[in-house]
């Protein structure tokens, strides 16, 4: 159970499910393993599986309050909004002020289009939690759906007043202002959103739309260029840039853009028609005819395409077929004109006519993706954005990657076999002790010092369990072989069995008390245990930590989370909330002391020890260790980043800015966000 919960915290969801399966196999009457397995499945978007496990948990113990939250979230994602509301009501019986229950209940009512109950639930949430940021974001989306733009804007203003560093709020407020035709103010908000999140493609798409309304075609095209640089498969950017290029006479490159749209969506008649017109204009009549034909396969009554194909055939001296197309278009046009006259005299028919857009307003210069009216082929394309699951800001999707998380101290390093690929930052720093060990080929894989471990795949998990069995057999034959214990400790660590890993390292160091890598990894694994004890609420110092963090979005307070980096005192208060066991810290520090005593240039020991000192609020000691690490490697990006934060904790802002700037230059991209906050 403990190892499975560890795995959830470190986002190894597949591995955690395997551990809970083992518990369920032996003790199927327990409720908790079904509860935690449901969380893991929810995090993997297996909503049906999460629902079934939550049911099994509640059957066994109806008093696990968060099980109703898990089941409600699963039902909400499966569009069973009434069932979700029932679960949130059940949870509120036991925990009537739980803000996640209250907010998700309001959202579920909104998704049911029951706006009265939704607004009542939002109001109830606001009375209890007046500073709950997500409440105002979600209610703003509801007001927009109802058409109450001013109320939506008011809620978005409130959200920004609570947290002015969340880019999504500015982006949403910008689009609300654009709907009110306040384009200049909308542009200001979109600029702020992009400053905070410069790699978020939808912000550029929306800012491009705002610039389009302001007739800034060059600026609009520049934003679409940026989107395509970030995402080579962005259909909307290619389509809209193609329209703009055609508008300014850049025909060949417009054809390239529409060809990319067709590559991404081979049946996109709008792209075929635009490309056909451009091929016509440059004299490529054969390809124009092919594209017109493709359009007419889907829209056989589209008269302009018939006339245009007739002209292209005439240019190629295919007079017979050109005449046939012309006459077909002429007869069809007469028929459609007669139908249109009939609709004028019949209001019911006219009401359902979606082919006439002659009276559209400035705000209707766009076409939604779901709008298949071919008459709108020249309109700027926008996303539908009508998925109710995406309209509201909530904890429906319980994954950290879906949230705007705060920047923390860079994590401590550990010896592993795996590391996430980072295309920006070079994290393969040289460490002689590790290099010497790898040269000896004692293990089947090379050790990698990393602070960014990936979640294991199912095959990798099976491989390490098999390796544990293999090392166990070797140990039976030779119980005094330190490498066998060390190799098995690596496998135990990778499958999140931290205590077994530490036990094996204890044996290693009894046999070889000069094994520096053993001391280093024992300290690093003990720190992992301390971190997981926080998320499991074992220190009982924080009510919030006592609840299993269902949405898995909270940064560890021990890492120095900074909601507002300028409010230095709040950072220190956050660190003060954690009451760690002094003995555990002492054991970790003793191991790191031993490492640097045996190898004074072991750079990661200084870095990790500095993180421990930060948790103990001993910033002076942390600075000394970070200085030593940076002396060994002046381009140690993570150490520069952390030293920058520690300087800021101490109020030495200028020194902090210098370090953050250098860290950003070396690839720690979070540094740039913090620098913007400090500037504000």
XYZ file of C-alpha atoms in Angstrom:
680
model
C 0.000 0.000 0.000
C 2.767 2.436 0.948
C 4.774 1.708 -2.186
C 1.669 2.102 -4.344
C 0.937 5.463 -2.767
C 4.557 6.496 -3.301
C 4.160 5.594 -6.958
C 1.049 7.762 -7.280
C 2.901 10.708 -5.809
C 5.766 10.278 -8.269
C 3.225 9.844 -11.123
C 4.170 6.205 -11.794
C 0.509 5.347 -12.225
C 0.985 2.064 -14.085
C 3.366 0.835 -11.397
C 1.027 1.911 -8.591
C -1.829 -0.098 -10.094
C 0.334 -3.222 -10.003
C 0.991 -2.767 -6.294
C -2.677 -2.193 -5.493
C -3.542 -5.271 -7.568
C -1.285 -7.286 -5.241
C -3.033 -5.924 -2.146
C -6.482 -6.597 -3.623
C -5.499 -10.144 -4.551
C -4.506 -10.936 -0.952
C -7.080 -8.800 0.914
C -10.000 -8.043 -1.436
C -12.157 -6.877 1.481
C -10.054 -3.729 2.071
C -11.498 -0.467 0.715
C -8.321 1.630 0.470
C -6.549 -0.210 -2.387
C -9.614 0.270 -4.599
C -9.641 3.953 -3.666
C -6.002 4.535 -4.573
C -6.234 2.402 -7.687
C -9.172 4.571 -8.751
C -6.970 7.674 -8.334
C -4.284 6.093 -10.516
C -6.812 5.169 -13.202
C -8.330 8.649 -13.062
C -4.873 10.109 -13.656
C -4.513 7.872 -16.722
C -7.916 9.038 -18.076
C -9.407 5.584 -17.463
C -12.666 7.053 -16.188
C -14.712 3.875 -16.431
C -12.076 1.919 -14.522
C -11.874 4.675 -11.894
C -15.668 4.611 -11.543
C -15.722 0.850 -10.999
C -12.952 0.978 -8.391
C -14.629 3.869 -6.563
C -17.829 1.800 -6.441
C -15.924 -1.132 -4.930
C -14.298 1.179 -2.374
C -17.612 2.730 -1.298
C -19.256 -0.693 -1.071
C -16.593 -1.717 1.440
C -16.409 1.565 3.349
C -18.951 4.323 2.647
C -17.122 6.715 5.005
C -14.049 7.311 2.806
C -15.162 10.794 1.816
C -12.711 11.326 -1.022
C -13.986 8.189 -2.755
C -17.135 10.182 -3.594
C -14.932 12.862 -5.089
C -13.089 10.325 -7.248
C -16.345 8.766 -8.393
C -17.901 12.161 -9.033
C -14.937 13.237 -11.152
C -15.084 9.976 -13.113
C -18.821 10.381 -13.702
C -18.364 13.990 -14.743
C -15.845 12.944 -17.366
C -18.234 10.233 -18.549
C -20.994 12.893 -18.960
C -23.056 11.445 -16.083
C -23.546 14.864 -14.503
C -26.528 13.882 -12.341
C -24.578 10.970 -10.893
C -21.628 13.285 -10.241
C -23.894 15.742 -8.368
C -25.184 12.885 -6.197
C -21.609 11.968 -5.304
C -20.651 15.544 -4.485
C -23.737 15.858 -2.276
C -22.742 12.623 -0.505
C -19.267 13.999 0.110
C -20.652 17.314 1.368
C -22.677 15.487 4.031
C -19.394 14.486 5.646
C -17.328 17.545 4.666
C -19.778 20.431 4.061
C -17.093 23.066 3.377
C -14.931 21.077 0.953
C -14.261 23.527 -1.868
C -13.549 20.861 -4.497
C -16.893 19.170 -3.858
C -18.673 22.527 -3.926
C -17.019 23.755 -7.120
C -17.325 20.522 -9.069
C -20.978 20.300 -8.085
C -21.573 23.783 -9.509
C -19.752 22.831 -12.691
C -21.789 19.658 -13.073
C -25.000 21.713 -12.833
C -23.616 24.076 -15.474
C -22.837 21.130 -17.747
C -26.449 20.014 -17.298
C -27.534 23.523 -18.391
C -29.229 23.870 -14.978
C -27.966 27.422 -14.587
C -30.084 28.355 -11.557
C -28.701 25.524 -9.418
C -25.218 26.127 -10.832
C -25.289 29.793 -9.783
C -26.679 28.868 -6.371
C -23.821 26.384 -5.895
C -21.261 28.952 -7.022
C -22.712 31.453 -4.523
C -22.533 28.887 -1.746
C -18.891 28.213 -2.596
C -18.128 31.936 -2.642
C -19.615 32.464 0.839
C -17.368 29.772 2.310
C -14.272 30.338 0.130
C -14.320 33.961 -1.095
C -10.689 33.775 -2.299
C -11.044 30.546 -4.256
C -9.523 31.408 -7.620
C -11.080 28.563 -9.650
C -14.565 29.565 -8.521
C -14.435 32.886 -10.381
C -12.820 31.363 -13.469
C -15.520 28.689 -13.694
C -18.441 31.020 -13.011
C -17.122 33.420 -15.630
C -17.340 30.608 -18.189
C -20.929 29.964 -17.095
C -21.875 33.617 -17.528
C -20.354 33.609 -21.013
C -22.432 30.567 -21.879
C -25.521 32.413 -20.679
C -24.573 35.497 -22.690
C -23.990 37.706 -19.631
C -20.663 39.120 -20.786
C -20.413 41.857 -18.153
C -20.880 39.394 -15.286
C -18.286 37.116 -16.887
C -15.847 40.011 -17.098
C -16.448 40.937 -13.450
C -15.631 37.395 -12.297
C -12.512 37.281 -14.447
C -11.364 40.587 -12.922
C -11.870 39.059 -9.485
C -9.840 35.970 -10.415
C -6.964 38.139 -11.615
C -7.097 40.239 -8.446
C -6.566 37.011 -6.464
C -3.714 35.713 -8.641
C -2.247 38.110 -11.167
C 0.343 35.601 -12.356
C -1.972 33.076 -14.042
C -1.748 33.515 -17.802
C -4.985 31.692 -18.627
C -7.042 34.299 -16.788
C -5.627 37.123 -18.906
C -6.195 35.094 -22.072
C -9.821 34.436 -21.156
C -10.444 38.029 -20.122
C -8.930 39.135 -23.404
C -11.409 37.036 -25.374
C -14.303 38.371 -23.281
C -13.200 41.933 -24.055
C -12.894 41.000 -27.726
C -16.496 39.788 -27.670
C -17.408 43.275 -26.386
C -15.349 44.773 -29.266
C -12.863 46.290 -26.804
C -10.071 45.082 -29.059
C -7.277 47.286 -27.747
C -7.911 46.200 -24.152
C -8.228 42.597 -25.343
C -4.837 42.895 -27.016
C -3.253 44.132 -23.773
C -4.554 41.056 -21.929
C -3.399 38.680 -24.644
C 0.057 40.290 -24.563
C 0.239 39.680 -20.791
C -0.826 36.053 -21.199
C 1.872 35.478 -23.811
C 4.539 37.145 -21.669
C 3.758 34.650 -18.919
C 3.409 31.594 -21.177
C 5.307 32.323 -24.394
C 4.990 28.788 -25.758
C 1.210 28.333 -25.449
C -0.076 28.180 -29.024
C -3.736 28.967 -28.386
C -2.757 32.371 -26.976
C -1.152 33.331 -30.292
C -4.184 32.023 -32.204
C -6.485 34.213 -30.119
C -4.201 37.232 -30.232
C -4.028 36.836 -33.989
C -7.818 37.003 -34.084
C -7.830 40.199 -32.009
C -5.251 41.767 -34.332
C -7.364 40.684 -37.302
C -10.317 42.629 -35.887
C -7.947 45.599 -35.536
C -6.980 45.186 -39.229
C -3.380 44.479 -38.240
C -2.805 41.799 -40.884
C 0.968 41.840 -40.497
C 0.668 41.292 -36.735
C -1.905 38.559 -37.252
C 0.341 36.732 -39.694
C 3.285 37.057 -37.307
C 1.270 35.325 -34.579
C 0.359 32.472 -36.919
C 4.040 32.145 -37.871
C 4.835 31.738 -34.189
C 2.155 29.072 -33.731
C 3.509 27.041 -36.634
C 7.059 27.336 -35.290
C 5.781 25.836 -32.028
C 3.392 23.307 -33.582
C 3.979 22.051 -37.122
C 0.545 20.393 -37.126
C -1.662 23.321 -36.152
C -4.464 23.282 -38.718
C -6.061 26.584 -37.682
C -2.773 28.485 -38.015
C -2.069 27.075 -41.486
C -5.617 27.784 -42.690
C -5.743 31.352 -41.418
C -2.236 32.180 -42.565
C -3.184 30.829 -45.998
C -6.168 33.196 -46.100
C -4.017 36.162 -45.138
C -1.267 35.301 -47.605
C -3.864 35.028 -50.357
C -5.297 38.375 -49.307
C -1.911 40.115 -49.693
C -1.111 38.344 -52.968
C 1.461 35.837 -51.652
C -0.204 33.058 -53.664
C 2.489 30.374 -53.770
C 3.051 30.380 -50.033
C -0.719 30.494 -49.475
C -0.965 27.318 -51.579
C 1.668 25.725 -49.311
C -0.417 26.579 -46.256
C -3.630 25.103 -47.676
C -1.678 22.020 -48.761
C -0.595 21.610 -45.130
C -4.213 21.884 -44.031
C -5.098 19.096 -46.484
C -2.174 17.035 -45.196
C -3.614 17.302 -41.690
C -7.254 16.918 -42.776
C -7.486 15.249 -46.220
C -11.233 15.928 -46.608
C -11.122 19.653 -45.804
C -13.197 21.119 -48.660
C -12.562 24.700 -47.514
C -8.817 24.242 -48.022
C -9.353 22.564 -51.393
C -11.529 25.432 -52.597
C -9.118 28.129 -51.459
C -6.229 26.254 -53.046
C -8.211 25.797 -56.266
C -8.770 29.559 -56.545
C -5.070 30.213 -56.001
C -4.051 27.568 -58.553
C -6.403 29.250 -60.999
C -4.783 32.627 -60.343
C -1.257 31.341 -61.005
C -2.355 29.451 -64.130
C -2.102 25.899 -62.758
C -5.468 24.904 -64.228
C -5.017 21.117 -63.987
C -4.520 21.212 -60.232
C -7.281 23.804 -59.919
C -9.706 21.410 -61.663
C -8.669 18.564 -59.333
C -9.349 20.739 -56.283
C -12.693 22.043 -57.595
C -13.741 18.454 -58.276
C -12.825 17.478 -54.706
C -15.015 20.305 -53.381
C -17.952 19.365 -55.632
C -17.838 15.763 -54.399
C -18.858 17.046 -50.967
C -20.834 20.125 -52.065
C -22.462 19.229 -55.422
C -24.730 22.304 -55.263
C -21.918 24.811 -54.759
C -22.459 26.938 -57.885
C -19.237 29.048 -57.698
C -17.113 25.868 -57.831
C -18.956 24.680 -60.951
C -18.501 28.019 -62.713
C -14.836 28.177 -61.673
C -14.149 24.636 -62.893
C -15.814 25.516 -66.185
C -13.412 28.454 -66.618
C -10.365 26.334 -65.769
C -11.399 23.737 -68.374
C -11.920 26.505 -70.909
C -8.343 27.698 -70.297
C -7.177 24.163 -71.157
C -9.336 24.166 -74.352
C -11.543 21.419 -72.929
C -14.529 23.312 -74.340
C -17.034 20.448 -74.294
C -16.642 19.753 -70.568
C -16.352 23.454 -69.847
C -19.741 23.987 -71.474
C -21.232 21.081 -69.535
C -20.069 22.579 -66.219
C -21.327 26.016 -67.228
C -24.812 24.755 -68.120
C -25.000 22.630 -64.963
C -24.074 25.677 -62.906
C -26.589 27.861 -64.757
C -29.490 25.422 -64.203
C -28.532 24.887 -60.582
C -28.325 28.631 -59.983
C -31.843 29.116 -61.367
C -33.172 26.366 -59.112
C -31.489 27.792 -56.003
C -32.731 31.294 -56.825
C -36.284 29.992 -56.992
C -35.870 28.240 -53.658
C -34.540 31.447 -52.138
C -37.592 33.390 -53.340
C -39.797 30.753 -51.771
C -37.978 31.138 -48.471
C -38.577 34.882 -48.496
C -42.288 34.203 -48.498
C -42.011 31.486 -45.832
C -40.439 32.660 -42.551
C -40.067 29.079 -41.252
C -37.921 28.081 -44.218
C -35.874 31.289 -44.035
C -35.179 30.683 -40.337
C -33.317 27.451 -41.127
C -31.313 28.846 -44.046
C -27.630 28.851 -43.141
C -26.274 29.626 -46.583
C -26.803 33.392 -46.574
C -24.221 35.316 -44.583
C -24.646 38.664 -46.292
C -25.873 40.385 -43.120
C -23.115 39.173 -40.823
C -21.550 41.696 -38.479
C -17.919 42.553 -37.859
C -17.798 40.027 -35.009
C -18.993 37.338 -37.412
C -15.995 37.596 -39.709
C -15.013 34.170 -38.449
C -16.088 30.552 -38.955
C -16.091 27.877 -36.279
C -14.552 24.514 -37.116
C -17.949 22.826 -36.833
C -19.527 25.275 -39.306
C -19.502 23.472 -42.665
C -21.162 26.229 -44.688
C -18.852 26.343 -47.730
C -19.983 29.912 -48.449
C -17.768 30.960 -45.527
C -14.545 29.688 -47.119
C -12.860 33.108 -46.814
C -13.593 33.574 -43.106
C -10.937 33.263 -40.430
C -11.195 29.884 -38.696
C -11.616 29.587 -34.923
C -11.901 26.593 -32.600
C -15.385 25.625 -31.451
C -14.511 25.693 -27.737
C -17.910 24.201 -26.941
C -16.638 21.240 -24.928
C -18.122 21.808 -21.499
C -15.294 19.868 -19.877
C -12.843 22.498 -21.086
C -14.942 25.580 -20.349
C -14.735 25.429 -16.611
C -11.649 25.662 -14.449
C -11.758 22.804 -11.968
C -10.009 19.729 -10.689
C -11.929 17.459 -13.055
C -8.713 16.292 -14.655
C -6.505 15.173 -11.817
C -3.120 15.571 -13.462
C -0.410 18.053 -12.675
C 0.352 18.482 -16.388
C -3.075 20.087 -16.858
C -2.473 22.793 -14.252
C -0.549 26.040 -14.049
C 1.910 25.009 -11.324
C 4.184 27.302 -9.330
C 7.943 27.258 -9.681
C 9.808 25.412 -6.929
C 13.372 24.746 -5.973
C 14.931 22.356 -8.472
C 14.629 18.809 -7.126
C 17.481 16.864 -5.564
C 19.538 14.459 -7.667
C 19.546 10.678 -7.372
C 21.394 7.868 -9.148
C 19.109 6.151 -11.643
C 19.173 4.287 -14.945
C 16.694 6.620 -16.606
C 16.263 10.321 -17.254
C 13.634 12.355 -19.097
C 14.888 13.896 -22.306
C 15.341 17.653 -22.040
C 15.886 19.279 -25.426
C 16.671 22.635 -23.827
C 18.931 21.903 -20.893
C 22.097 19.798 -20.898
C 21.850 17.909 -17.606
C 24.580 15.342 -18.267
C 27.145 16.867 -15.905
C 30.356 14.944 -15.279
C 30.790 13.254 -11.900
C 34.054 11.304 -11.536
C 32.845 8.803 -8.911
C 29.885 7.846 -11.067
C 32.012 7.699 -14.216
C 34.591 5.433 -12.523
C 31.859 3.092 -11.320
C 30.311 2.890 -14.799
C 33.712 2.075 -16.316
C 33.857 -0.997 -14.091
C 30.659 -2.310 -15.738
C 29.462 -3.664 -12.393
C 25.800 -3.271 -13.404
C 24.067 -4.037 -16.694
C 23.220 -0.323 -17.137
C 25.171 2.850 -16.510
C 24.220 5.011 -13.550
C 22.860 8.490 -14.383
C 22.701 11.338 -11.850
C 19.291 12.914 -12.497
C 16.654 15.058 -10.841
C 14.044 14.359 -13.522
C 13.110 10.685 -13.496
C 10.493 9.398 -15.957
C 7.659 7.059 -14.996
C 8.487 3.471 -15.910
C 6.647 1.585 -18.631
C 4.992 -1.783 -17.941
C 7.873 -3.598 -19.624
C 10.452 -1.737 -17.556
C 8.557 -2.511 -14.358
C 8.489 -6.232 -15.204
C 12.192 -6.100 -16.032
C 13.112 -4.628 -12.650
C 10.969 -7.102 -10.724
C 12.758 -9.889 -12.593
C 16.094 -8.245 -11.782
C 15.188 -8.193 -8.071
C 14.615 -11.951 -8.211
C 17.909 -12.451 -10.043
C 19.911 -10.447 -7.493
C 18.161 -12.264 -4.638
C 19.402 -15.599 -5.997
C 22.942 -14.210 -6.300
C 22.771 -12.965 -2.696
C 21.683 -16.421 -1.499
C 24.812 -17.852 -3.098
C 27.096 -15.039 -1.894
C 25.608 -12.951 0.951
C 28.691 -10.716 1.175
C 28.738 -9.327 -2.384
C 28.120 -5.549 -2.103
C 27.412 -5.073 -5.817
C 24.471 -7.506 -5.682
C 22.945 -5.556 -2.821
C 23.609 -2.250 -4.590
C 22.110 -3.504 -7.879
C 19.031 -4.783 -6.060
C 18.699 -1.489 -4.191
C 18.555 0.291 -7.573
C 15.724 -2.006 -8.698
C 13.819 -1.534 -5.430
C 14.181 2.236 -5.740
C 12.878 2.238 -9.323
C 9.750 0.299 -8.334
C 9.273 2.766 -5.436
C 10.043 0.264 -2.635
C 12.196 2.774 -0.792
C 12.545 0.932 2.507
C 13.828 -2.229 0.832
C 16.266 -0.095 -1.182
C 17.590 1.502 2.016
C 17.884 -1.904 3.712
C 20.043 -3.146 0.847
C 22.215 -0.022 0.952
C 22.682 -0.560 4.696
C 24.066 -4.014 3.875
C 26.308 -2.560 1.179
C 27.829 -0.068 3.616
C 28.328 -2.694 6.330
C 30.407 -4.679 3.849
C 32.125 -1.665 2.226
C 32.132 1.454 4.356
C 34.060 3.419 1.694
C 31.432 3.084 -1.059
C 30.623 6.741 -1.771
C 27.738 6.039 -4.170
C 26.024 3.956 -1.488
C 26.029 6.852 0.965
C 24.809 9.266 -1.720
C 21.876 7.165 -2.902
C 20.872 6.194 0.641
C 20.528 9.881 1.490
C 18.639 10.625 -1.725
C 16.203 7.739 -1.206
C 15.598 8.784 2.413
C 14.654 12.223 1.111
C 12.138 10.574 -1.205
C 10.638 8.898 1.864
C 10.369 12.265 3.616
C 8.639 13.775 0.572
C 6.111 10.963 0.334
C 5.386 11.209 4.057
C 4.197 14.772 3.397
C 1.768 13.786 0.672
C 0.460 10.972 2.870
C -0.019 13.369 5.787
C 2.149 11.338 8.153
C 3.569 14.422 9.843
C 0.013 15.580 10.733
C 1.092 19.199 10.433
C -1.197 20.226 7.618
C -4.894 19.511 7.328
C -4.685 19.778 3.560
C -1.932 17.169 3.426
C -4.038 14.761 5.470
C -6.403 14.476 2.507
C -4.930 12.383 -0.298
C -4.285 14.998 -2.977
C -6.772 13.700 -5.476
C -5.897 16.204 -8.143
C -2.163 15.712 -7.558
C -1.428 19.350 -8.354
C 0.039 20.636 -5.104
C 3.742 21.355 -5.075
C 5.533 20.089 -1.996
C 5.709 22.885 0.557
C 9.186 21.582 1.418
C 10.433 22.662 -1.978
C 9.667 26.313 -1.353
C 6.536 26.874 -3.432
C 6.162 30.564 -4.271
C 2.717 31.766 -5.241
C 3.988 35.317 -5.222
C 7.736 35.532 -5.226
C 7.747 39.113 -3.981
C 5.847 38.130 -0.823
C 8.908 36.578 0.768
C 7.206 36.104 4.126
C 4.502 33.850 2.669
C 7.214 31.562 1.294
C 8.772 31.221 4.703
C 5.375 30.575 6.287
C 4.780 27.815 3.771
C 8.064 26.177 4.724
C 7.241 26.600 8.405
C 4.078 24.501 8.065
C 6.078 21.281 7.712
C 7.347 19.714 10.947
C 9.911 17.176 9.831
C 11.374 14.550 12.122
C 14.824 15.789 13.099
C 16.256 12.293 13.195
C 15.376 11.639 9.541
C 17.055 14.857 8.480
C 20.091 14.086 10.603
C 20.511 10.695 8.916
C 20.299 12.306 5.479
C 22.787 15.036 6.355
C 25.240 12.519 7.866
C 25.278 10.577 4.614
C 25.890 13.698 2.528
C 28.623 14.765 4.967
C 30.254 11.379 4.453
C 30.082 11.750 0.666
C 31.805 15.152 0.582
C 34.369 13.974 3.131
C 35.292 11.020 0.896
C 34.953 12.927 -2.397
C 35.203 16.731 -1.939
C 34.215 17.310 -5.581
C 30.995 15.247 -5.547
C 28.897 18.099 -6.885
C 25.443 16.557 -6.379
C 26.036 15.965 -2.672
C 26.490 19.711 -2.126
C 23.389 20.460 -4.219
C 21.208 17.938 -2.391
C 22.497 18.961 1.022
C 21.598 22.559 0.194
C 18.018 21.450 -0.492
C 17.895 19.790 2.931
C 19.153 22.979 4.549
C 16.440 24.926 2.706
C 13.806 22.642 4.185
C 15.257 23.391 7.604
C 15.235 27.131 6.761
C 19.020 27.246 7.208
C 19.525 29.466 4.163
C 23.068 30.495 5.075
C 24.237 26.867 5.054
C 22.335 26.265 1.818
C 24.136 29.187 0.154
C 27.531 27.813 1.212
C 26.780 24.423 -0.383
C 25.368 25.960 -3.546
C 28.443 28.184 -3.794
C 30.627 25.069 -3.588
C 28.619 23.285 -6.291
C 28.848 26.334 -8.570
C 32.591 26.643 -7.903
C 33.003 23.060 -9.121
C 30.842 23.713 -12.201
C 30.042 27.385 -12.940
C 27.375 26.232 -15.447
C 25.445 24.052 -12.991
C 22.050 25.479 -14.028
C 19.966 23.888 -11.267
C 22.331 25.162 -8.565
C 22.213 28.691 -9.996
C 18.411 28.551 -10.082
C 18.145 27.362 -6.482
C 20.711 29.868 -5.243
C 18.693 32.588 -6.964
C 15.556 31.509 -5.075
C 17.397 31.287 -1.762
C 18.768 34.791 -2.263
C 15.201 35.967 -2.847
C 14.035 34.201 0.332
C 16.728 36.217 2.111
C 15.576 39.458 0.480
C 18.697 39.736 -1.731
C 16.644 40.302 -4.874
C 19.394 41.658 -7.118
C 21.654 38.673 -6.470
C 18.682 36.379 -7.026
C 17.857 37.981 -10.370
C 21.437 37.539 -11.565
C 21.414 33.831 -10.741
C 17.964 33.253 -12.243
C 19.012 35.006 -15.426
C 22.068 32.762 -15.771
C 19.996 29.654 -14.964
C 17.503 30.595 -17.670
C 20.327 31.091 -20.136
C 21.553 27.570 -19.309
C 18.129 26.018 -19.918
C 16.055 26.198 -16.724
C 13.055 27.764 -18.440
C 11.106 28.357 -15.208
C 13.591 31.105 -14.420
C 12.093 33.402 -17.043
C 8.645 33.248 -15.498
C 10.082 34.180 -12.122
C 12.061 37.045 -13.607
C 8.842 38.467 -15.071
C 7.146 38.198 -11.695
C 9.996 39.999 -10.019
C 9.846 42.735 -12.628
C 6.115 43.197 -11.961
